[in-house]
Coordinates of C-alpha atoms in Angstrom, one line a residue:
G295 CA 0.0 0.1 0.0
E296 CA 3.0 2.4 -0.2
P297 CA 3.4 4.7 -3.2
R298 CA 6.0 4.3 -5.7
I299 CA 7.8 6.4 -8.3
V300 CA 9.0 4.4 -11.3
L301 CA 11.4 6.2 -13.5
K302 CA 13.0 5.0 -17.0
H303 CA 16.5 3.7 -16.5
I304 CA 19.0 5.1 -18.9
E305 CA 22.6 4.4 -19.4
G306 CA 25.1 6.5 -21.4
T307 CA 27.8 9.2 -21.3
D308 CA 27.1 12.8 -20.8
W309 CA 27.7 14.8 -23.9
A310 CA 30.2 17.2 -22.1
S311 CA 32.7 14.2 -21.8
L312 CA 32.5 13.4 -25.5
M313 CA 32.1 16.8 -27.3
H314 CA 35.7 17.6 -27.4
D315 CA 37.3 14.2 -27.1
D316 CA 38.3 13.3 -30.7
E317 CA 40.1 10.2 -29.4
A318 CA 37.1 8.7 -27.8
L319 CA 35.0 9.5 -30.8
R320 CA 37.4 7.8 -33.0
D321 CA 38.5 4.7 -31.1
H322 CA 35.2 4.0 -29.2
L323 CA 32.5 5.2 -31.6
G324 CA 34.3 5.1 -35.0
F325 CA 33.8 8.6 -35.9
E326 CA 36.5 10.4 -37.9
D327 CA 34.7 13.7 -38.2
P328 CA 34.0 15.1 -34.7
L329 CA 32.2 18.1 -36.0
S330 CA 29.7 16.0 -38.0
W331 CA 29.1 13.7 -35.1
N332 CA 28.5 16.7 -32.9
L333 CA 26.2 18.4 -35.2
G334 CA 24.2 15.1 -35.7
I335 CA 23.8 14.9 -31.7
L336 CA 22.6 18.5 -31.8
V337 CA 20.2 17.7 -34.5
Q338 CA 18.6 15.1 -32.3
L339 CA 18.6 17.4 -29.4
C340 CA 16.7 19.9 -31.3
N341 CA 14.1 17.2 -31.9
A342 CA 13.7 16.4 -28.3
I343 CA 13.5 20.0 -27.3
H344 CA 10.9 20.7 -30.2
F345 CA 8.8 17.8 -28.7
A346 CA 8.9 19.5 -25.4
H347 CA 8.0 22.8 -26.7
C348 CA 5.0 21.2 -28.5
R349 CA 4.0 20.0 -25.1
G350 CA 4.3 23.6 -23.8
I351 CA 7.3 22.8 -21.7
L352 CA 10.5 25.1 -21.7
H353 CA 13.8 23.4 -20.4
R354 CA 15.8 26.4 -19.5
D355 CA 19.0 24.5 -18.7
I356 CA 20.1 23.0 -22.0
K357 CA 23.8 22.2 -21.6
P358 CA 26.1 19.3 -22.7
S359 CA 26.2 17.8 -19.2
N360 CA 22.4 17.6 -19.4
V361 CA 22.5 15.5 -22.6
M362 CA 23.1 11.8 -22.4
I363 CA 24.4 9.6 -25.2
G364 CA 23.3 6.0 -25.2
A365 CA 25.3 3.0 -26.2
F366 CA 23.5 2.9 -29.6
G367 CA 23.5 6.7 -30.2
E368 CA 20.4 7.6 -28.4
V369 CA 20.1 11.2 -27.3
Y370 CA 18.4 11.8 -23.9
V371 CA 17.6 15.3 -22.4
V372 CA 17.9 15.0 -18.6
D373 CA 17.6 17.4 -15.6
W374 CA 14.2 18.9 -16.2
G375 CA 14.5 20.6 -12.8
L376 CA 14.4 24.2 -14.0
A377 CA 11.6 23.5 -16.6
V378 CA 8.6 25.8 -16.8
A379 CA 5.1 25.6 -18.5
L380 CA 4.5 28.1 -21.2
E381 CA 0.8 27.8 -20.7
D382 CA -1.3 26.8 -17.7
D383 CA -2.5 23.3 -18.4
G384 CA -4.5 23.1 -15.1
T385 CA -2.2 20.3 -13.8
G386 CA 0.4 22.5 -11.9
R387 CA 3.1 19.9 -12.8
F388 CA 5.3 22.8 -13.9
P389 CA 5.6 26.2 -12.7
L390 CA 4.4 28.9 -15.1
A391 CA 7.2 30.7 -17.2
S392 CA 5.4 34.0 -16.5
R393 CA 6.1 33.5 -12.8
A394 CA 9.7 32.4 -13.1
V395 CA 11.2 35.7 -12.3
Q396 CA 14.2 34.3 -10.4
L397 CA 17.7 34.0 -12.0
A398 CA 17.9 30.4 -13.0
G399 CA 20.0 28.3 -15.5
T400 CA 23.7 28.0 -16.4
P401 CA 25.2 31.5 -16.8
V402 CA 27.8 30.5 -19.5
Y403 CA 25.0 29.6 -22.0
M404 CA 22.2 31.8 -20.8
A405 CA 20.0 34.0 -23.1
P406 CA 19.7 37.7 -22.4
E407 CA 16.0 37.4 -21.4
M408 CA 16.9 34.8 -18.7
L409 CA 18.5 37.7 -16.7
T410 CA 14.9 38.9 -16.1
G411 CA 12.7 35.9 -16.7
G412 CA 8.9 36.1 -16.5
D413 CA 7.0 37.1 -19.7
A414 CA 10.2 37.4 -21.7
L415 CA 10.9 33.6 -21.6
S416 CA 9.6 31.7 -24.7
A417 CA 10.4 28.6 -27.0
R418 CA 13.1 30.9 -28.5
T419 CA 15.0 31.0 -25.1
D420 CA 15.7 27.2 -25.6
V421 CA 16.6 28.1 -29.1
Y422 CA 19.3 30.5 -27.9
L423 CA 20.6 27.6 -25.5
L424 CA 20.7 25.4 -28.6
G425 CA 22.7 27.9 -30.4
A426 CA 25.0 28.3 -27.4
L427 CA 25.9 24.5 -27.7
L428 CA 26.5 25.0 -31.5
Y429 CA 28.8 27.8 -30.5
E430 CA 30.7 25.5 -28.0
I431 CA 30.9 22.7 -30.6
V432 CA 32.8 25.0 -33.0
M433 CA 34.7 27.1 -30.6
G434 CA 35.6 24.6 -28.0
R435 CA 34.2 26.9 -25.1
P436 CA 30.8 28.1 -23.9
P437 CA 29.8 31.6 -25.3
H438 CA 29.8 33.5 -22.0
V439 CA 33.1 33.4 -20.2
G440 CA 34.8 35.8 -17.9
G441 CA 36.9 36.1 -14.8
S442 CA 33.9 37.4 -12.7
L443 CA 30.2 36.8 -12.7
Q444 CA 29.8 40.4 -13.7
Q445 CA 31.7 39.9 -16.9
I446 CA 29.7 36.8 -17.6
V447 CA 26.6 38.6 -17.2
A448 CA 27.8 41.3 -19.3
S449 CA 28.5 38.9 -22.1
I450 CA 25.0 37.6 -21.8
A451 CA 23.3 41.0 -21.9
V452 CA 25.4 41.9 -25.0
S453 CA 25.1 38.5 -26.6
E454 CA 27.6 39.1 -29.5
P455 CA 29.6 35.8 -29.6
A456 CA 33.1 36.0 -31.1
L457 CA 33.7 33.7 -33.9
D458 CA 37.0 32.7 -35.7
A459 CA 37.2 33.6 -39.3
S460 CA 38.1 29.8 -40.0
I461 CA 34.7 28.9 -39.3
P462 CA 32.5 28.4 -42.4
A463 CA 30.4 31.4 -43.1
E464 CA 27.1 29.4 -43.3
L465 CA 27.9 28.1 -39.8
R466 CA 28.6 31.4 -38.5
R467 CA 25.3 32.8 -39.7
L468 CA 23.5 29.9 -38.1
I469 CA 25.2 30.6 -34.7
R470 CA 24.5 34.3 -34.8
R471 CA 20.9 34.0 -35.8
A472 CA 20.3 31.3 -33.0
M473 CA 22.0 33.5 -30.5
A474 CA 20.5 36.7 -31.5
R475 CA 20.2 39.1 -28.7
E476 CA 16.3 39.8 -29.6
P477 CA 14.2 36.7 -29.6
G478 CA 12.3 37.8 -32.7
D479 CA 15.6 37.7 -34.6
R480 CA 16.3 34.1 -33.8
F481 CA 15.0 30.8 -35.5
A482 CA 11.3 30.7 -34.8
S483 CA 11.6 27.1 -33.3
A484 CA 14.0 24.4 -32.4
D485 CA 12.8 22.5 -35.5
A486 CA 13.7 25.5 -37.7
L487 CA 17.1 25.3 -36.3
R488 CA 17.2 21.6 -36.8
L489 CA 16.3 22.1 -40.4
A490 CA 19.0 24.7 -40.9
L491 CA 21.5 22.3 -39.3
V492 CA 20.4 19.4 -41.6
G493 CA 20.9 21.8 -44.5
Y494 CA 24.4 22.8 -43.4
L495 CA 25.3 19.2 -43.0
E496 CA 24.2 18.6 -46.6
H497 CA 26.1 21.6 -47.7
R498 CA 29.2 20.5 -45.7
F499 CA 29.0 17.1 -47.4
A500 CA 28.8 18.9 -50.9
E501 CA 31.7 21.2 -50.0
D502 CA 33.7 18.0 -49.0
L503 CA 32.9 16.5 -52.4
A504 CA 33.8 19.7 -54.2
A505 CA 37.2 19.8 -52.3
R506 CA 38.1 16.4 -53.2
A507 CA 37.0 17.0 -56.7
R508 CA 39.2 20.1 -56.8
E509 CA 42.2 17.9 -55.8
G510 CA 41.2 15.5 -58.7
L511 CA 41.2 18.6 -61.0
E512 CA 44.6 19.6 -60.0
A513 CA 45.9 16.1 -60.6
L514 CA 44.2 16.2 -64.0
E515 CA 46.0 19.3 -64.9
A516 CA 49.3 17.7 -63.8
K517 CA 48.7 14.7 -65.8
L518 CA 48.0 16.6 -68.8
G519 CA 50.9 18.8 -68.4
D520 CA 53.2 15.7 -68.1
G521 CA 51.6 14.3 -71.3
D522 CA 50.0 11.3 -69.4
A523 CA 46.7 11.5 -71.2
D524 CA 45.6 7.9 -70.4
A525 CA 45.4 8.6 -66.7
A526 CA 43.5 11.7 -67.4
Y527 CA 40.4 9.8 -68.2
D528 CA 40.1 8.3 -64.8
L529 CA 40.9 11.6 -62.9
F530 CA 38.4 13.5 -65.1
G531 CA 35.7 10.8 -64.2
Q532 CA 36.5 11.2 -60.6
C533 CA 36.4 14.9 -60.4
R534 CA 33.3 15.1 -62.7
F535 CA 31.5 12.8 -60.4
G536 CA 32.5 14.9 -57.3
F537 CA 31.6 18.1 -58.7
R538 CA 28.3 16.9 -60.1
R539 CA 27.3 15.1 -56.7
A540 CA 28.3 18.4 -54.8
M541 CA 25.9 20.4 -57.1
E542 CA 23.1 17.7 -56.6
A543 CA 23.4 18.1 -52.9
W544 CA 23.8 21.7 -52.9
P545 CA 23.5 23.8 -56.2
E546 CA 25.4 26.6 -54.6
T547 CA 28.5 24.8 -53.6
A548 CA 31.4 27.2 -54.0
G549 CA 33.4 26.5 -57.1
A550 CA 31.7 23.2 -58.1
A551 CA 30.2 24.6 -61.4
E552 CA 33.5 26.5 -62.3
G553 CA 35.5 23.4 -61.5
L554 CA 33.4 20.9 -63.6
A555 CA 33.4 23.5 -66.5
K556 CA 37.3 23.7 -66.4
A557 CA 37.8 19.9 -66.2
T558 CA 35.5 19.5 -69.0
E559 CA 37.3 22.1 -71.2
L560 CA 40.6 20.3 -70.4
M561 CA 39.2 17.0 -71.7
V562 CA 37.6 18.7 -74.7
A563 CA 41.2 20.0 -75.6
L564 CA 42.6 16.6 -75.1
E565 CA 40.1 14.9 -77.3
L566 CA 40.7 17.5 -80.1
E567 CA 44.5 16.7 -79.7
R568 CA 43.8 13.1 -80.1
G569 CA 41.7 13.6 -83.2
Q570 CA 38.4 12.8 -81.7
P571 CA 36.2 15.8 -82.4
D572 CA 33.0 13.8 -81.9
A573 CA 34.0 12.9 -78.3
A574 CA 35.0 16.4 -77.9
M575 CA 31.5 17.8 -79.0
V576 CA 29.7 15.2 -76.5
L577 CA 31.8 16.8 -73.6
L578 CA 31.2 20.2 -74.9
R579 CA 27.3 19.7 -74.9
E580 CA 27.7 19.2 -71.1
L581 CA 28.7 22.8 -70.7
P582 CA 25.8 25.3 -70.0
E583 CA 27.8 28.1 -71.5
P584 CA 30.7 26.8 -73.5
P585 CA 33.4 29.3 -74.6
E586 CA 32.8 30.5 -78.0
A587 CA 36.5 29.9 -79.0
L588 CA 36.3 26.2 -78.0
V589 CA 33.1 25.7 -79.7
S590 CA 34.7 27.1 -82.9
R591 CA 37.8 24.7 -82.5
V592 CA 35.6 21.6 -82.1
E593 CA 33.3 22.5 -85.1
E594 CA 36.3 23.1 -87.1
A595 CA 37.7 19.9 -86.2
R596 CA 34.6 18.0 -86.8
R597 CA 34.3 19.6 -90.4
A598 CA 37.9 18.5 -91.0
K599 CA 37.3 15.0 -89.8
L600 CA 34.2 14.7 -91.8
E601 CA 36.0 15.9 -95.0
E602 CA 38.7 13.5 -94.1
E603 CA 36.3 10.6 -93.7
R604 CA 34.6 11.4 -96.9
A605 CA 37.9 11.5 -98.7
A606 CA 38.8 8.1 -97.3
R607 CA 35.4 6.6 -98.4
A608 CA 35.9 7.9 -101.7
L609 CA 39.4 6.6 -101.9
Q610 CA 38.2 3.2 -100.6
R611 CA 35.4 3.2 -103.1
A612 CA 37.7 4.2 -106.0
H613 CA 39.9 1.1 -105.1
D614 CA 37.1 -1.2 -104.3
P615 CA 37.1 -3.8 -107.1
K616 CA 33.2 -4.0 -107.0
T617 CA 33.0 -0.2 -108.0
G618 CA 32.2 0.2 -111.6
R619 CA 32.3 -3.5 -112.2
G620 CA 29.4 -3.2 -114.8
T621 CA 31.1 -0.4 -116.7
R622 CA 34.3 -2.2 -116.7
L623 CA 32.7 -5.5 -117.9
R624 CA 31.0 -3.9 -120.7
W625 CA 34.2 -2.2 -121.9
V626 CA 36.1 -5.4 -121.7
L627 CA 33.3 -7.5 -123.5
L628 CA 32.6 -5.0 -126.3
L629 CA 36.0 -3.3 -127.0
G630 CA 37.9 -6.4 -126.0
G631 CA 35.8 -8.4 -128.4
H632 CA 36.5 -5.9 -131.2
W633 CA 40.1 -5.6 -130.3
T634 CA 40.5 -9.6 -130.3
F635 CA 38.6 -10.5 -133.5
A636 CA 39.6 -7.4 -135.7
P637 CA 42.9 -9.0 -136.7
L638 CA 41.0 -12.2 -138.0
V639 CA 38.8 -9.8 -140.1
I640 CA 41.9 -8.2 -141.6
E641 CA 43.6 -11.6 -142.3
T642 CA 40.5 -12.7 -143.9
F643 CA 40.6 -9.9 -146.2
R644 CA 44.2 -10.6 -147.0
R645 CA 43.4 -14.1 -147.9
L646 CA 41.0 -12.7 -150.3
G647 CA 43.7 -10.5 -152.0
R648 CA 43.0 -7.2 -150.4
E649 CA 46.2 -6.1 -148.4
P650 CA 45.6 -3.4 -145.8
T651 CA 47.2 0.0 -146.8
P652 CA 48.7 2.5 -144.5
T653 CA 45.9 4.9 -145.0
S654 CA 43.2 2.2 -144.3
V655 CA 44.9 1.1 -141.1
I656 CA 45.6 4.7 -139.9
G657 CA 42.0 5.6 -140.7
W658 CA 40.9 2.5 -138.8
D659 CA 42.9 3.6 -135.7
V660 CA 41.6 7.1 -135.8
V661 CA 37.9 5.8 -135.7
L662 CA 38.8 3.4 -132.9
L663 CA 40.5 6.3 -131.0
A664 CA 37.2 8.4 -131.7
V665 CA 35.0 5.6 -130.3
L666 CA 37.1 5.3 -127.2
V667 CA 36.8 9.1 -126.6
V668 CA 33.0 9.1 -127.1
V669 CA 32.5 6.1 -125.1
G670 CA 34.7 7.8 -122.4
V671 CA 32.8 10.9 -122.2
R672 CA 29.4 9.1 -122.4
F673 CA 30.3 6.8 -119.4
R674 CA 32.8 9.0 -117.7
R675 CA 30.9 8.8 -114.5
G676 CA 31.2 5.1 -114.4
I677 CA 34.9 5.3 -115.3
G678 CA 35.7 8.0 -112.9
E679 CA 34.4 6.4 -109.8
S680 CA 36.8 3.6 -109.9
A681 CA 40.6 3.4 -110.2
L682 CA 40.4 0.1 -112.0
N683 CA 38.3 1.8 -114.8
R684 CA 40.4 4.7 -115.0
H685 CA 43.6 2.5 -115.5
L686 CA 41.6 0.4 -118.1
A687 CA 40.4 3.5 -119.9
F688 CA 43.8 5.1 -119.9
G689 CA 45.5 1.8 -121.0
A690 CA 43.2 1.2 -123.8
T691 CA 43.6 4.9 -125.0
T692 CA 47.2 4.7 -124.6
A693 CA 47.6 1.5 -126.7
V694 CA 45.5 2.8 -129.5
V695 CA 47.4 6.0 -129.4
A696 CA 50.8 4.1 -129.5
Q697 CA 49.4 1.9 -132.3
L698 CA 48.3 5.1 -134.3
S699 CA 51.7 6.6 -133.8
I700 CA 53.7 3.5 -135.0
Q701 CA 51.5 3.3 -138.1
V702 CA 51.9 6.9 -138.9
G703 CA 55.7 6.8 -138.3
G704 CA 56.0 3.6 -140.4
W705 CA 54.2 5.1 -143.2
L706 CA 56.3 8.3 -143.1
A707 CA 59.3 6.1 -143.0
G708 CA 58.3 4.0 -145.8
A709 CA 57.8 0.8 -143.8
S710 CA 55.1 -1.8 -144.7
V711 CA 52.0 -2.1 -143.0
L712 CA 53.1 -5.6 -141.7
E713 CA 56.4 -4.2 -140.2
S714 CA 54.7 -1.3 -138.4
T715 CA 51.9 -3.8 -137.1
R716 CA 54.7 -6.1 -135.8
T717 CA 56.3 -2.9 -134.0
Q718 CA 53.0 -2.5 -132.2
F719 CA 53.6 -5.8 -130.3
V720 CA 56.5 -4.2 -128.4
A721 CA 54.5 -1.3 -127.3
W722 CA 51.6 -3.4 -126.0
A723 CA 54.1 -5.5 -124.1
A724 CA 55.6 -2.3 -122.5
I725 CA 52.2 -0.9 -121.7
L726 CA 50.9 -3.9 -120.0
A727 CA 54.0 -4.6 -118.1
T728 CA 53.9 -1.1 -116.8
A729 CA 50.2 -1.6 -115.9
S730 CA 51.0 -4.8 -114.0
A731 CA 52.7 -2.8 -111.3
S732 CA 49.6 -0.6 -110.6
V733 CA 46.6 -2.6 -111.6
D734 CA 47.3 -6.4 -111.5
L735 CA 50.3 -8.7 -111.7
R736 CA 48.4 -11.0 -114.0
L737 CA 48.8 -8.4 -116.8
L738 CA 52.4 -9.8 -116.9
V739 CA 50.9 -12.9 -118.8
P740 CA 49.7 -11.0 -121.9
A741 CA 52.8 -8.7 -121.8
V742 CA 55.2 -11.6 -122.0
G743 CA 52.9 -13.2 -124.7
Y744 CA 53.1 -9.9 -126.8
G745 CA 56.9 -10.0 -126.4
A746 CA 57.3 -13.6 -127.4
L747 CA 55.0 -13.1 -130.4
Y748 CA 57.1 -10.2 -131.5
L749 CA 60.1 -12.3 -131.5
A750 CA 58.3 -15.1 -133.3
L751 CA 57.3 -12.8 -136.1
F752 CA 60.9 -12.5 -137.2
A753 CA 60.7 -16.2 -138.3
I754 CA 57.0 -16.1 -139.5
P755 CA 56.5 -12.4 -140.6
D756 CA 53.4 -13.2 -142.8
L757 CA 51.5 -14.3 -139.8
V758 CA 51.3 -11.0 -138.0
Y759 CA 47.5 -10.8 -137.8
P760 CA 47.0 -14.4 -136.7
C761 CA 49.7 -13.8 -134.0
M762 CA 47.8 -10.4 -133.1
F763 CA 44.7 -12.4 -132.6
V764 CA 46.5 -14.8 -130.2
G765 CA 48.0 -12.1 -128.2
N766 CA 44.6 -10.2 -128.1
L767 CA 42.8 -13.2 -127.0
V768 CA 45.3 -13.9 -124.3
L769 CA 44.7 -10.3 -123.0
W770 CA 41.0 -10.6 -123.3
I771 CA 40.7 -13.8 -121.3
T772 CA 43.3 -12.3 -118.7
L773 CA 41.0 -9.3 -118.2
L774 CA 37.8 -11.2 -118.0
N775 CA 39.4 -13.6 -115.6
M776 CA 40.8 -10.7 -113.3
W777 CA 37.3 -9.1 -112.9
R778 CA 34.6 -11.6 -113.3
G779 CA 34.6 -12.7 -109.7
R780 CA 35.0 -9.2 -108.1
G781 CA 31.7 -8.1 -106.6

């Protein structure tokens, strides 16, 4: 029948013993960044205080020794002995803040209005105390210190915390706002301060990413300066990821956009040096405002490469045996057939007693040359698109011109038609031997054939035209065999 008071049993370590113990944080809790850990504890503390404010309770004595850290990172706010109620809930469990006129709290953390108490107290009083803890986290000491109580009270009344310039500007702004002398200038609630702290942690993460990315950018510049282009790709990937991730976390991350642009411009220049303008253009499109000079360089390089590729394709097509195959075969079949069987026609007329005269042979060669010219003009497109066709057209024309020149020269020298015709064998052999080096080695077969027939004609001079037929037939078969299976 005796009354009992049952309280929750908690275990842990007070925050005061851990806040500045970097070794304990590293060795026992595994945190390498004390600032991030302490700010994380303060974020949870803001949650707890905001919960109390939502229940109408003001703590008034928030300090590191009144915060317990559990073995699993739990954050407990303890010692509510100075807590007051912001509104009368009728239970009388807490004294009303409006009646708390006595000086109460821990002076080194106190807000200015706590010197008078009463109606000046509000939820923003605890916001000030939370800001005082933030001050201690970054400065390593409470905000109000002095050699005497009067000096401490004077610091509380003025409430102008001194902050080192090494502290990030965003964090300095948070502290000054949370510890503003006028309550109306502070964060409206503990939760508003919590959100600001969470935002800073995200920004700090972004700045850390950007800092590492800048280190990667410096390494990238060094590698490019040393000519180690292969390593540059890995470094560019790292710093580009860092800058992008930093801007995703916080678009206003200092230097991230500039660093990403510089890294990208370096790689664009590298791709241009390596003759890869398309890759350079892909990178250039990632820049929101690419430099005009760099855009011009990339576009000029792309035009040059396109022209080079077009020239290469044209050259490849010109030397492709499949190109112009139809035109080539028509030439070989029609002109080759005429070339091959014409000597038999002339020999037939000889057998009938009609010997060829110099003028008739010269006239025939002129007509043949004219036909070649007309056919060449008519089918110039098909001839011009293939190196083989050009070689064939040039070789045929050269052979006819040589043949005509020999006949005219023989006529002027008084030589017989048979003697002039026999000399043509040497010219054809020379032309085919030369063509074999640039067109096809198989042309050596008819070249050797014409040479052998030329020598044989010294023994059988009357068989010039039958021998010409044999030589021409070998040439025709050779040409058909060369190109019939190509394409």
